[in-house]
Amino acid sequence: MEPEEKKPKYGDSRTFDPNFKGPIHNRSCTDVLCCLLFILALLAYFAVGLLAWSQGDPRKVIYPTDSRGQFCGQIGTPLEKKPLLFYFNIMKCASPLVLLEFQCPTTQICVEKCPERFLTLKKAILNKEHMQYFSQFCKEGVDTTMMATELLRDGMCPSVIIPSRPFTRRCLPALETKKGGVVVIGNETTFTSGDVNLNATDLLEATKKSNIVVEARQVAMRIFEDYTQSWHWILLGLVIAMVLSLLFIILLRFLAGVMVWVMIILVILVIGYGIFHCYMQYAALKGQPGSDVTIKDLGLQTDFSIYLQIQQTWLAFMIILCIVEVVILLLLIFLRKRILIAIALIKEASKAVGHVMSSLFYPVLTFALVSVVIAYWAVTAVFLSTSSEPVYKVFNTTECEYSRQTCKPETFNRTNISAQCPDAECLFAFYGGETYYHKYLILFQFYNLFLFFWCVNFVTALGQVTLAGAFASYYWAFKKPDDIPAFPIFSSLGRALRYHTGSLAFGSLILSIIQVIRVILEYLEQKLKVAENRVAKFFLTCLKCCFWCLEKCIRFLNRNAYIMIAIYGKNFCTSAKDAFFLLMRNIVRVAVLDKVTDFLLFLGKLLIVGIVGVCSFFFFTRKIKAVEEAAPSLNYYWVPLLTVVFGTYLIAHGFFSVYAMCVDTLFLCFLEDLERNDGSAERPYFMSQNLLSTLKKPNEKVKTAWTTE
């Protein structure tokens, strides 16, 4: 009995097919069920958006709210000219209730401007002019002929007004600290609130807690102000980044080998300059008062420029850059032979990009689609978070059984609550709701996040399949450029949308599920920060690490699966299996080239980001005398700087992602070519002689499609 032939571990190699000429045109729809699921999910997503837009009100985020739930300063309302919120008794903001419900248990009204002087109600009522000024801080329609005790009893006016300043649209005491740590307000250390004498220091706790919700908004408003001052310079910086990236790609097309080495040298020099600059800043701060303060002692500061005035910040920057420089140098030393092989593959990718120039502009479509997805997600999230209704509660200072219970301002005076609790008031507390819609808002937000991940991953997958199909058409064209389709990008995009929407949705769904799980793990980690359970924290950290690795593996598998889908038109699972087996059959070549080309292209992105970032730094910090007057005046110069750097990276990544996809596609096609053909006259290779000699056997002379090139 003859022994059975052992089946190859990673599948059979590709066999010669004289009719195979690149991406198969006669194909059918794949993963139809997942396509239908994706369409239904999108329809539900639109329904959630419409529901959120009909129920939400972003004004709750923009405008402060008075005790009646009205928005201060809202255009088109009676309070349009009253943009500031005034607290009747700021001392009540020191209550722990502020930390629980983010609302001071005192009457709040909208005013045109904050009070600028000390004045008690008892004194104001004795002088007509004083009362006229005081009345603008009372409730609307107050009768100034009433006695002070009656006005205070009915909660119509505050007992005292004190000098205040607007802070995030709220009137907060104008506190100052003099030498010796003496706290004053309007140059006074004490003031009288009704019959009680208070010290200005007593206001500190109340003011701090009233700031707890709005302090972050102050930073946000400053950042927004910086954007309004510098948006056109940011746009100019991004345009320069786009031109620089395009110029770099064009030079890479004609001078691939030279440009790669120039890129490597310039990256080393740019990082070296960064180290030198950090050292000079560190040395300049030596001996200056306060520069030896540590970041830990400094704590969290809203004015981030303070961190740049201490030595430890620049020392940290210098150490980080030194580590990056050493890592890059070590990688260049140990990977020098593999870099030569990767450069050869980049040269072939440059030829492919040169023949399919429209591929350089495809990232613009990807960027536009991703921007639409991000905008829809952000708007829906804001409307969902603001679609709750105003909730009113009973606030009082004495014992009362109805304290903190919900109430209705319209009927509050007709209930027995005001009779049993004379000092009780029905005030706006927060936004919430008791309907099913409000109870399940968190689920709608979760669905919004999940579909955001799914749509972004789908758009990315669509771009990868489109580019892979175009570059595969180039590789498998026997006579280049005659056999290349007229519009390879449009043809590949049409095939992807017509036949493989389900496969793209399937691959992006798997990735989205993993990303959502990672978000949940991050949320659980934040919840466990206050806990002391080290075992739970350890397992959570392990899970985060595992899912991070899993996401990287799925991304790699998906990318190669999309290339096989673009070529053969099979479903996602079959394409993923074929791509995996093909790579495993050539694991040595994969190990040589997998990350080396990615590393070289990353250096290209790093170079462009470094050049634009350094120029932006000198511009926004006004260190270039020629354009010193043109530079905008900013609260935080790092706001436009980081925006330009991040935007430059995205732009550079968009252009270099074309090269990366081209390299990956050509590499898989090369592996297929080696299995299908043998270099004979009957079965010539489709690759160039240069690529063959670099990746196979340097001295082997065989027949290729490019022999006559």
Tab-separated table of C-alpha atoms in Angstrom, residues 204-613:
chain	number	residue	atom	x	y	z
A	204	LEU	CA	-11.693	81.035	47.925
A	205	GLU	CA	-13.269	77.608	48.532
A	206	ALA	CA	-16.581	78.677	47.040
A	207	THR	CA	-14.884	80.172	44.000
A	208	LYS	CA	-12.694	77.122	43.480
A	209	LYS	CA	-15.652	74.757	43.551
A	210	SER	CA	-17.726	76.947	41.272
A	211	ASN	CA	-14.783	76.739	38.850
A	212	ILE	CA	-14.526	72.975	38.958
A	213	VAL	CA	-16.862	72.478	35.996
A	214	VAL	CA	-15.807	75.513	33.975
A	215	GLU	CA	-12.048	75.712	34.497
A	216	ALA	CA	-11.409	73.371	31.593
A	217	ARG	CA	-13.665	75.532	29.433
A	218	GLN	CA	-11.366	78.483	30.056
A	219	VAL	CA	-8.462	76.566	28.528
A	220	ALA	CA	-10.726	75.465	25.684
A	221	MET	CA	-11.783	79.048	25.024
A	222	ARG	CA	-8.160	80.198	24.933
A	223	ILE	CA	-7.339	77.407	22.520
A	224	PHE	CA	-10.340	78.377	20.392
A	225	GLU	CA	-9.158	81.987	20.439
A	226	ASP	CA	-5.709	80.858	19.270
A	227	TYR	CA	-7.320	78.976	16.397
A	228	THR	CA	-9.277	82.061	15.335
A	229	GLN	CA	-6.022	84.063	15.313
A	230	SER	CA	-3.869	81.509	13.512
A	231	TRP	CA	-6.155	79.368	11.342
A	232	HIS	CA	-4.927	80.908	8.079
A	233	TRP	CA	-1.293	80.298	9.074
A	234	ILE	CA	-2.184	76.724	10.020
A	235	LEU	CA	-3.790	76.282	6.602
A	236	LEU	CA	-0.682	77.708	4.935
A	237	GLY	CA	1.499	75.293	6.902
A	238	LEU	CA	-0.620	72.334	5.793
A	239	VAL	CA	-0.470	73.478	2.166
A	240	ILE	CA	3.329	73.673	2.449
A	241	ALA	CA	3.309	70.167	3.947
A	242	MET	CA	1.225	68.923	1.011
A	243	VAL	CA	3.553	70.525	-1.548
A	244	LEU	CA	6.612	69.174	0.284
A	245	SER	CA	5.132	65.656	0.418
A	246	LEU	CA	4.239	65.733	-3.281
A	247	LEU	CA	7.693	67.049	-4.184
A	248	PHE	CA	9.295	64.321	-2.100
A	249	ILE	CA	7.217	61.639	-3.840
A	250	ILE	CA	8.124	63.017	-7.288
A	251	LEU	CA	11.842	63.051	-6.399
A	252	LEU	CA	11.480	59.522	-5.032
A	253	ARG	CA	10.098	58.505	-8.429
A	254	PHE	CA	13.294	59.506	-10.246
A	255	LEU	CA	15.950	59.315	-7.491
A	256	ALA	CA	14.686	56.592	-5.174
A	257	GLY	CA	18.065	55.358	-3.953
A	258	VAL	CA	19.540	58.824	-3.482
A	259	MET	CA	16.401	60.192	-1.823
A	260	VAL	CA	16.228	57.331	0.679
A	261	TRP	CA	19.792	57.966	1.871
A	262	VAL	CA	19.267	61.747	1.874
A	263	MET	CA	16.107	61.154	3.885
A	264	ILE	CA	17.955	59.011	6.429
A	265	ILE	CA	20.762	61.568	6.851
A	266	LEU	CA	18.351	64.519	7.159
A	267	VAL	CA	16.243	62.715	9.777
A	268	ILE	CA	19.372	62.120	11.860
A	269	LEU	CA	20.370	65.799	11.467
A	270	VAL	CA	16.888	67.144	12.329
A	271	ILE	CA	16.674	65.018	15.488
A	272	GLY	CA	20.254	66.038	16.301
A	273	TYR	CA	19.272	69.692	16.056
A	274	GLY	CA	16.327	68.999	18.359
A	275	ILE	CA	18.714	67.545	20.945
A	276	PHE	CA	21.008	70.579	20.597
A	277	HIS	CA	18.078	73.030	20.969
A	278	CYS	CA	16.784	71.264	24.090
A	279	TYR	CA	20.269	71.329	25.610
A	280	MET	CA	20.646	75.059	24.907
A	281	GLN	CA	17.270	75.777	26.531
A	282	TYR	CA	18.233	73.580	29.496
A	283	ALA	CA	21.551	75.419	29.888
A	284	ALA	CA	19.923	78.860	29.514
A	285	LEU	CA	17.516	78.146	32.408
A	286	LYS	CA	20.300	77.019	34.723
A	287	GLY	CA	20.513	79.275	37.742
A	288	GLN	CA	17.302	81.180	36.999
A	289	PRO	CA	14.845	81.507	39.927
A	290	GLY	CA	12.173	78.817	39.891
A	291	SER	CA	13.697	76.838	37.009
A	292	ASP	CA	14.689	73.961	39.314
A	293	VAL	CA	11.053	73.194	40.224
A	294	THR	CA	10.022	69.674	39.191
A	295	ILE	CA	7.015	68.896	37.006
A	296	LYS	CA	5.538	66.849	39.880
A	297	ASP	CA	5.760	69.797	42.269
A	298	LEU	CA	4.329	72.152	39.656
A	299	GLY	CA	1.228	70.009	39.198
A	300	LEU	CA	-1.416	70.620	36.544
A	301	GLN	CA	-1.335	74.168	35.198
A	302	THR	CA	-3.743	75.707	32.683
A	303	ASP	CA	-0.969	77.981	31.416
A	304	PHE	CA	1.185	75.361	29.712
A	305	SER	CA	3.958	77.854	28.921
A	306	ILE	CA	4.984	77.575	32.598
A	307	TYR	CA	6.310	74.068	31.921
A	308	LEU	CA	8.745	75.484	29.363
A	309	GLN	CA	10.272	77.690	32.059
A	310	ILE	CA	11.655	74.794	34.113
A	311	GLN	CA	14.774	72.754	33.352
A	312	GLN	CA	13.172	69.341	33.880
A	313	THR	CA	10.875	69.783	30.853
A	314	TRP	CA	13.769	70.418	28.442
A	315	LEU	CA	15.792	67.633	30.050
A	316	ALA	CA	12.914	65.212	29.418
A	317	PHE	CA	12.628	66.362	25.786
A	318	MET	CA	16.389	65.945	25.317
A	319	ILE	CA	16.402	62.419	26.781
A	320	ILE	CA	13.469	61.343	24.585
A	321	LEU	CA	15.137	62.690	21.421
A	322	CYS	CA	18.447	61.045	22.362
A	323	ILE	CA	16.709	57.686	22.754
A	324	VAL	CA	14.991	58.105	19.358
A	325	GLU	CA	18.320	59.065	17.734
A	326	VAL	CA	20.161	56.072	19.204
A	327	VAL	CA	17.383	53.647	18.208
A	328	ILE	CA	17.390	54.927	14.608
A	329	LEU	CA	21.192	54.689	14.369
A	330	LEU	CA	21.209	51.125	15.747
A	331	LEU	CA	18.462	50.074	13.339
A	332	LEU	CA	20.392	51.558	10.413
A	333	ILE	CA	23.549	49.689	11.446
A	334	PHE	CA	21.926	46.288	11.942
A	335	LEU	CA	19.535	46.548	8.968
A	336	ARG	CA	21.976	48.017	6.441
A	337	LYS	CA	21.824	44.980	4.091
A	338	ARG	CA	18.059	44.726	4.330
A	339	ILE	CA	17.780	48.453	3.686
A	340	LEU	CA	19.541	47.925	0.331
A	341	ILE	CA	16.943	45.278	-0.577
A	342	ALA	CA	14.094	47.524	0.578
A	343	ILE	CA	15.449	50.393	-1.520
A	344	ALA	CA	15.270	48.140	-4.594
A	345	LEU	CA	11.623	47.408	-3.855
A	346	ILE	CA	10.931	51.127	-3.320
A	347	LYS	CA	12.508	51.808	-6.729
A	348	GLU	CA	10.042	49.400	-8.337
A	349	ALA	CA	7.219	51.013	-6.377
A	350	SER	CA	8.389	54.380	-7.736
A	351	LYS	CA	8.040	53.075	-11.295
A	352	ALA	CA	4.567	51.751	-10.505
A	353	VAL	CA	3.480	55.069	-8.978
A	354	GLY	CA	4.929	56.847	-12.018
A	355	HIS	CA	2.693	54.794	-14.327
A	356	VAL	CA	-0.353	55.204	-12.033
A	357	MET	CA	0.041	58.872	-11.064
A	358	SER	CA	-3.656	59.190	-10.199
A	359	SER	CA	-2.939	57.006	-7.145
A	360	LEU	CA	-1.184	59.981	-5.498
A	361	PHE	CA	-4.475	61.878	-5.390
A	362	TYR	CA	-6.589	59.020	-4.034
A	363	PRO	CA	-5.697	59.866	-0.390
A	364	VAL	CA	-7.634	63.117	-0.924
A	365	LEU	CA	-10.816	61.045	-1.403
A	366	THR	CA	-9.987	58.926	1.654
A	367	PHE	CA	-9.333	62.059	3.709
A	368	ALA	CA	-12.649	63.601	2.585
A	369	LEU	CA	-14.638	60.455	3.441
A	370	VAL	CA	-12.948	60.074	6.836
A	371	SER	CA	-13.621	63.767	7.553
A	372	VAL	CA	-17.327	63.227	6.815
A	373	VAL	CA	-17.416	60.212	9.142
A	374	ILE	CA	-15.626	62.100	11.937
A	375	ALA	CA	-17.891	65.137	11.534
A	376	TYR	CA	-21.057	62.991	11.617
A	377	TRP	CA	-19.831	61.111	14.699
A	378	ALA	CA	-18.829	64.306	16.548
A	379	VAL	CA	-22.074	66.148	15.774
A	380	THR	CA	-24.179	63.123	16.724
A	381	ALA	CA	-22.223	62.690	19.971
A	382	VAL	CA	-22.769	66.355	20.903
A	383	PHE	CA	-26.485	66.209	20.131
A	384	LEU	CA	-26.870	62.952	22.057
A	385	SER	CA	-25.064	64.370	25.086
A	386	THR	CA	-27.286	67.484	25.013
A	387	SER	CA	-30.609	65.791	24.290
A	388	SER	CA	-31.585	65.532	27.942
A	389	GLU	CA	-34.214	67.746	29.587
A	390	PRO	CA	-33.710	70.287	32.409
A	391	VAL	CA	-34.225	68.762	35.850
A	392	TYR	CA	-35.218	71.025	38.773
A	393	LYS	CA	-34.675	70.185	42.430
A	394	VAL	CA	-35.596	71.617	45.793
A	395	PHE	CA	-32.663	73.549	47.278
A	396	ASN	CA	-32.691	74.825	50.866
A	397	THR	CA	-30.331	75.574	53.735
A	398	THR	CA	-32.422	74.245	56.674
A	399	GLU	CA	-33.718	70.750	57.375
A	400	CYS	CA	-36.493	69.770	54.960
A	401	GLU	CA	-37.928	66.389	53.999
A	402	TYR	CA	-38.320	67.546	50.381
A	403	SER	CA	-34.666	68.580	50.047
A	404	ARG	CA	-33.084	67.566	46.705
A	405	GLN	CA	-36.365	66.160	45.385
A	406	THR	CA	-37.384	67.003	41.834
A	407	CYS	CA	-39.872	69.820	41.363
A	408	LYS	CA	-41.535	72.001	38.726
A	409	PRO	CA	-40.910	75.780	38.849
A	410	GLU	CA	-44.362	76.539	37.383
A	411	THR	CA	-46.268	74.859	40.218
A	412	PHE	CA	-43.725	75.063	43.048
A	413	ASN	CA	-45.300	78.078	44.797
A	414	ARG	CA	-48.698	76.330	44.845
A	415	THR	CA	-47.386	73.231	46.629
A	416	ASN	CA	-47.074	72.722	50.385
A	417	ILE	CA	-43.269	72.482	50.057
A	418	SER	CA	-42.816	76.253	50.279
A	419	ALA	CA	-45.097	76.303	53.328
A	420	GLN	CA	-43.219	73.565	55.202
A	421	CYS	CA	-39.787	74.785	54.055
A	422	PRO	CA	-39.900	78.604	53.834
A	423	ASP	CA	-36.359	78.967	52.490
A	424	ALA	CA	-36.774	76.236	49.837
A	425	GLU	CA	-36.413	77.101	46.153
A	426	CYS	CA	-37.081	75.129	42.984
A	427	LEU	CA	-33.883	75.621	40.989
A	428	PHE	CA	-32.400	74.168	37.839
A	429	ALA	CA	-30.050	71.294	38.827
A	430	PHE	CA	-28.833	69.510	35.703
A	431	TYR	CA	-29.900	67.971	32.416
A	432	GLY	CA	-31.405	64.496	32.486
A	433	GLY	CA	-34.705	62.758	31.867
A	434	GLU	CA	-36.890	59.821	32.825
A	435	THR	CA	-38.099	58.624	29.393
A	436	TYR	CA	-36.837	55.451	27.697
A	437	TYR	CA	-34.860	57.615	25.301
A	438	HIS	CA	-32.992	59.305	28.149
A	439	LYS	CA	-32.437	56.036	30.013
A	440	TYR	CA	-30.751	54.427	27.008
A	441	LEU	CA	-28.697	57.424	25.897
A	442	ILE	CA	-25.508	55.612	26.889
A	443	LEU	CA	-26.391	52.790	24.484
A	444	PHE	CA	-26.948	55.284	21.670
A	445	GLN	CA	-23.540	56.816	22.412
A	446	PHE	CA	-21.970	53.359	22.362
A	447	TYR	CA	-23.633	52.578	19.030
A	448	ASN	CA	-22.416	55.929	17.694
A	449	LEU	CA	-18.846	55.050	18.685
A	450	PHE	CA	-19.056	51.535	17.254
A	451	LEU	CA	-20.368	52.722	13.876
A	452	PHE	CA	-17.700	55.426	13.849
A	453	PHE	CA	-14.987	52.762	14.078
A	454	TRP	CA	-16.743	50.570	11.515
A	455	CYS	CA	-17.145	53.391	8.970
A	456	VAL	CA	-13.567	54.653	9.370
A	457	ASN	CA	-12.180	51.142	8.957
A	458	PHE	CA	-14.437	50.579	5.934
A	459	VAL	CA	-13.175	53.761	4.240
A	460	THR	CA	-9.585	52.705	4.934
A	461	ALA	CA	-10.267	49.221	3.570
A	462	LEU	CA	-11.862	50.690	0.440
A	463	GLY	CA	-8.727	52.738	-0.187
A	464	GLN	CA	-6.464	49.724	0.302
A	465	VAL	CA	-8.446	47.518	-2.082
A	466	THR	CA	-8.621	50.299	-4.673
A	467	LEU	CA	-4.872	50.971	-4.626
A	468	ALA	CA	-4.042	47.255	-4.515
A	469	GLY	CA	-6.184	46.597	-7.589
A	470	ALA	CA	-4.545	49.465	-9.500
A	471	PHE	CA	-0.969	48.414	-8.662
A	472	ALA	CA	-1.762	44.737	-9.338
A	473	SER	CA	-2.996	45.783	-12.795
A	474	TYR	CA	0.357	47.464	-13.315
A	475	TYR	CA	2.410	44.471	-12.123
A	476	TRP	CA	0.566	41.855	-14.189
A	477	ALA	CA	0.647	43.942	-17.372
A	478	PHE	CA	3.043	41.984	-19.633
A	479	LYS	CA	3.914	44.984	-21.782
A	480	LYS	CA	4.232	48.091	-19.648
A	481	PRO	CA	2.684	50.612	-19.996
A	482	ASP	CA	0.674	49.380	-23.033
A	483	ASP	CA	-1.212	46.655	-21.142
A	484	ILE	CA	-2.051	48.834	-18.128
A	485	PRO	CA	-5.781	49.766	-18.062
A	486	ALA	CA	-6.597	53.336	-19.074
A	487	PHE	CA	-8.001	54.278	-15.669
A	488	PRO	CA	-6.679	51.704	-13.163
A	489	ILE	CA	-7.787	53.611	-10.049
A	490	PHE	CA	-11.377	54.134	-11.249
A	491	SER	CA	-11.619	50.555	-12.520
A	492	SER	CA	-10.374	49.172	-9.202
A	493	LEU	CA	-12.677	51.445	-7.190
A	494	GLY	CA	-15.660	50.363	-9.284
A	495	ARG	CA	-14.861	46.659	-8.766
A	496	ALA	CA	-14.456	47.155	-5.012
A	497	LEU	CA	-17.790	48.932	-4.560
A	498	ARG	CA	-19.741	46.730	-6.955
A	499	TYR	CA	-18.537	43.302	-5.857
A	500	HIS	CA	-16.739	43.513	-2.514
A	501	THR	CA	-18.593	45.935	-0.231
A	502	GLY	CA	-19.543	42.954	1.945
A	503	SER	CA	-15.950	41.719	2.217
A	504	LEU	CA	-14.700	45.179	3.143
A	505	ALA	CA	-17.477	45.482	5.735
A	506	PHE	CA	-16.565	42.035	7.108
A	507	GLY	CA	-12.883	42.866	7.554
A	508	SER	CA	-13.562	46.297	9.034
A	509	LEU	CA	-16.211	44.812	11.381
A	510	ILE	CA	-13.675	42.424	12.931
A	511	LEU	CA	-11.238	45.288	13.475
A	512	SER	CA	-13.972	47.548	14.895
A	513	ILE	CA	-15.033	44.960	17.478
A	514	ILE	CA	-11.453	44.718	18.744
A	515	GLN	CA	-11.149	48.524	18.887
A	516	VAL	CA	-14.374	48.848	20.866
A	517	ILE	CA	-13.163	46.206	23.319
A	518	ARG	CA	-9.963	48.237	23.759
A	519	VAL	CA	-12.054	51.348	24.492
A	520	ILE	CA	-14.053	49.419	27.100
A	521	LEU	CA	-10.813	48.238	28.715
A	522	GLU	CA	-9.550	51.827	28.842
A	523	TYR	CA	-12.837	52.860	30.489
A	524	LEU	CA	-12.537	50.070	33.070
A	525	GLU	CA	-8.951	51.089	33.794
A	526	GLN	CA	-10.085	54.639	34.549
A	527	LYS	CA	-12.723	53.255	36.907
A	528	LEU	CA	-10.178	51.054	38.687
A	529	LYS	CA	-7.723	53.894	39.278
A	530	VAL	CA	-9.370	54.703	42.587
A	531	ALA	CA	-9.440	51.046	43.606
A	532	GLU	CA	-6.566	49.247	45.306
A	533	ASN	CA	-7.143	45.875	43.657
A	534	ARG	CA	-3.737	45.200	42.114
A	535	VAL	CA	-4.751	41.781	40.773
A	536	ALA	CA	-7.592	43.283	38.734
A	537	LYS	CA	-5.286	46.016	37.449
A	538	PHE	CA	-2.686	43.421	36.439
A	539	PHE	CA	-5.181	41.306	34.475
A	540	LEU	CA	-6.621	44.437	32.881
A	541	THR	CA	-3.147	45.509	31.754
A	542	CYS	CA	-2.539	42.028	30.302
A	543	LEU	CA	-5.839	42.170	28.426
A	544	LYS	CA	-4.994	45.600	27.027
A	545	CYS	CA	-1.640	44.314	25.806
A	546	CYS	CA	-3.207	41.211	24.234
A	547	PHE	CA	-5.890	43.162	22.389
A	548	TRP	CA	-3.318	45.705	21.210
A	549	CYS	CA	-1.266	42.881	19.688
A	550	LEU	CA	-4.417	41.305	18.270
A	551	GLU	CA	-5.394	44.585	16.592
A	552	LYS	CA	-1.940	44.863	14.981
A	553	CYS	CA	-2.178	41.278	13.697
A	554	ILE	CA	-5.684	41.801	12.317
A	555	ARG	CA	-4.583	45.002	10.567
A	556	PHE	CA	-1.705	43.144	8.907
A	557	LEU	CA	-3.926	40.210	7.930
A	558	ASN	CA	-6.694	42.491	6.622
A	559	ARG	CA	-4.243	44.496	4.510
A	560	ASN	CA	-2.944	41.401	2.728
A	561	ALA	CA	-6.450	39.935	2.453
A	562	TYR	CA	-7.603	43.098	0.648
A	563	ILE	CA	-4.747	42.718	-1.835
A	564	MET	CA	-5.890	39.174	-2.647
A	565	ILE	CA	-9.509	40.362	-2.910
A	566	ALA	CA	-8.409	43.026	-5.397
A	567	ILE	CA	-6.605	40.414	-7.517
A	568	TYR	CA	-8.839	37.320	-7.387
A	569	GLY	CA	-12.218	38.645	-6.219
A	570	LYS	CA	-12.804	35.948	-3.577
A	571	ASN	CA	-14.549	36.441	-0.221
A	572	PHE	CA	-12.745	37.830	2.801
A	573	CYS	CA	-12.028	34.585	4.660
A	574	THR	CA	-10.684	32.792	1.569
A	575	SER	CA	-8.565	35.802	0.611
A	576	ALA	CA	-7.180	36.111	4.142
A	577	LYS	CA	-6.280	32.407	4.167
A	578	ASP	CA	-4.615	32.586	0.727
A	579	ALA	CA	-2.620	35.678	1.709
A	580	PHE	CA	-1.525	34.113	5.004
A	581	PHE	CA	-0.435	30.850	3.369
A	582	LEU	CA	1.406	32.716	0.595
A	583	LEU	CA	3.328	34.752	3.176
A	584	MET	CA	4.078	31.682	5.311
A	585	ARG	CA	5.437	29.828	2.259
A	586	ASN	CA	7.846	32.753	1.825
A	587	ILE	CA	8.422	33.613	5.471
A	588	VAL	CA	12.144	34.368	4.972
A	589	ARG	CA	11.461	37.074	2.378
A	590	VAL	CA	8.622	38.456	4.518
A	591	ALA	CA	10.941	38.705	7.512
A	592	VAL	CA	13.461	40.584	5.385
A	593	LEU	CA	11.121	43.159	3.893
A	594	ASP	CA	8.013	43.375	6.038
A	595	LYS	CA	9.009	46.219	8.355
A	596	VAL	CA	12.172	47.531	6.696
A	597	THR	CA	10.298	49.358	3.945
A	598	ASP	CA	7.774	50.596	6.496
A	599	PHE	CA	10.687	51.898	8.567
A	600	LEU	CA	12.182	53.763	5.585
A	601	LEU	CA	8.836	55.288	4.639
A	602	PHE	CA	8.279	56.254	8.274
A	603	LEU	CA	11.588	58.115	8.180
A	604	GLY	CA	10.254	60.003	5.156
A	605	LYS	CA	7.168	61.046	7.120
A	606	LEU	CA	9.359	61.952	10.074
A	607	LEU	CA	11.560	64.136	7.863
A	608	ILE	CA	8.628	66.091	6.434
A	609	VAL	CA	7.044	66.500	9.860
A	610	GLY	CA	10.391	67.593	11.296
A	611	ILE	CA	11.033	70.209	8.596
A	612	VAL	CA	7.531	71.716	8.794
A	613	GLY	CA	7.497	71.445	12.609
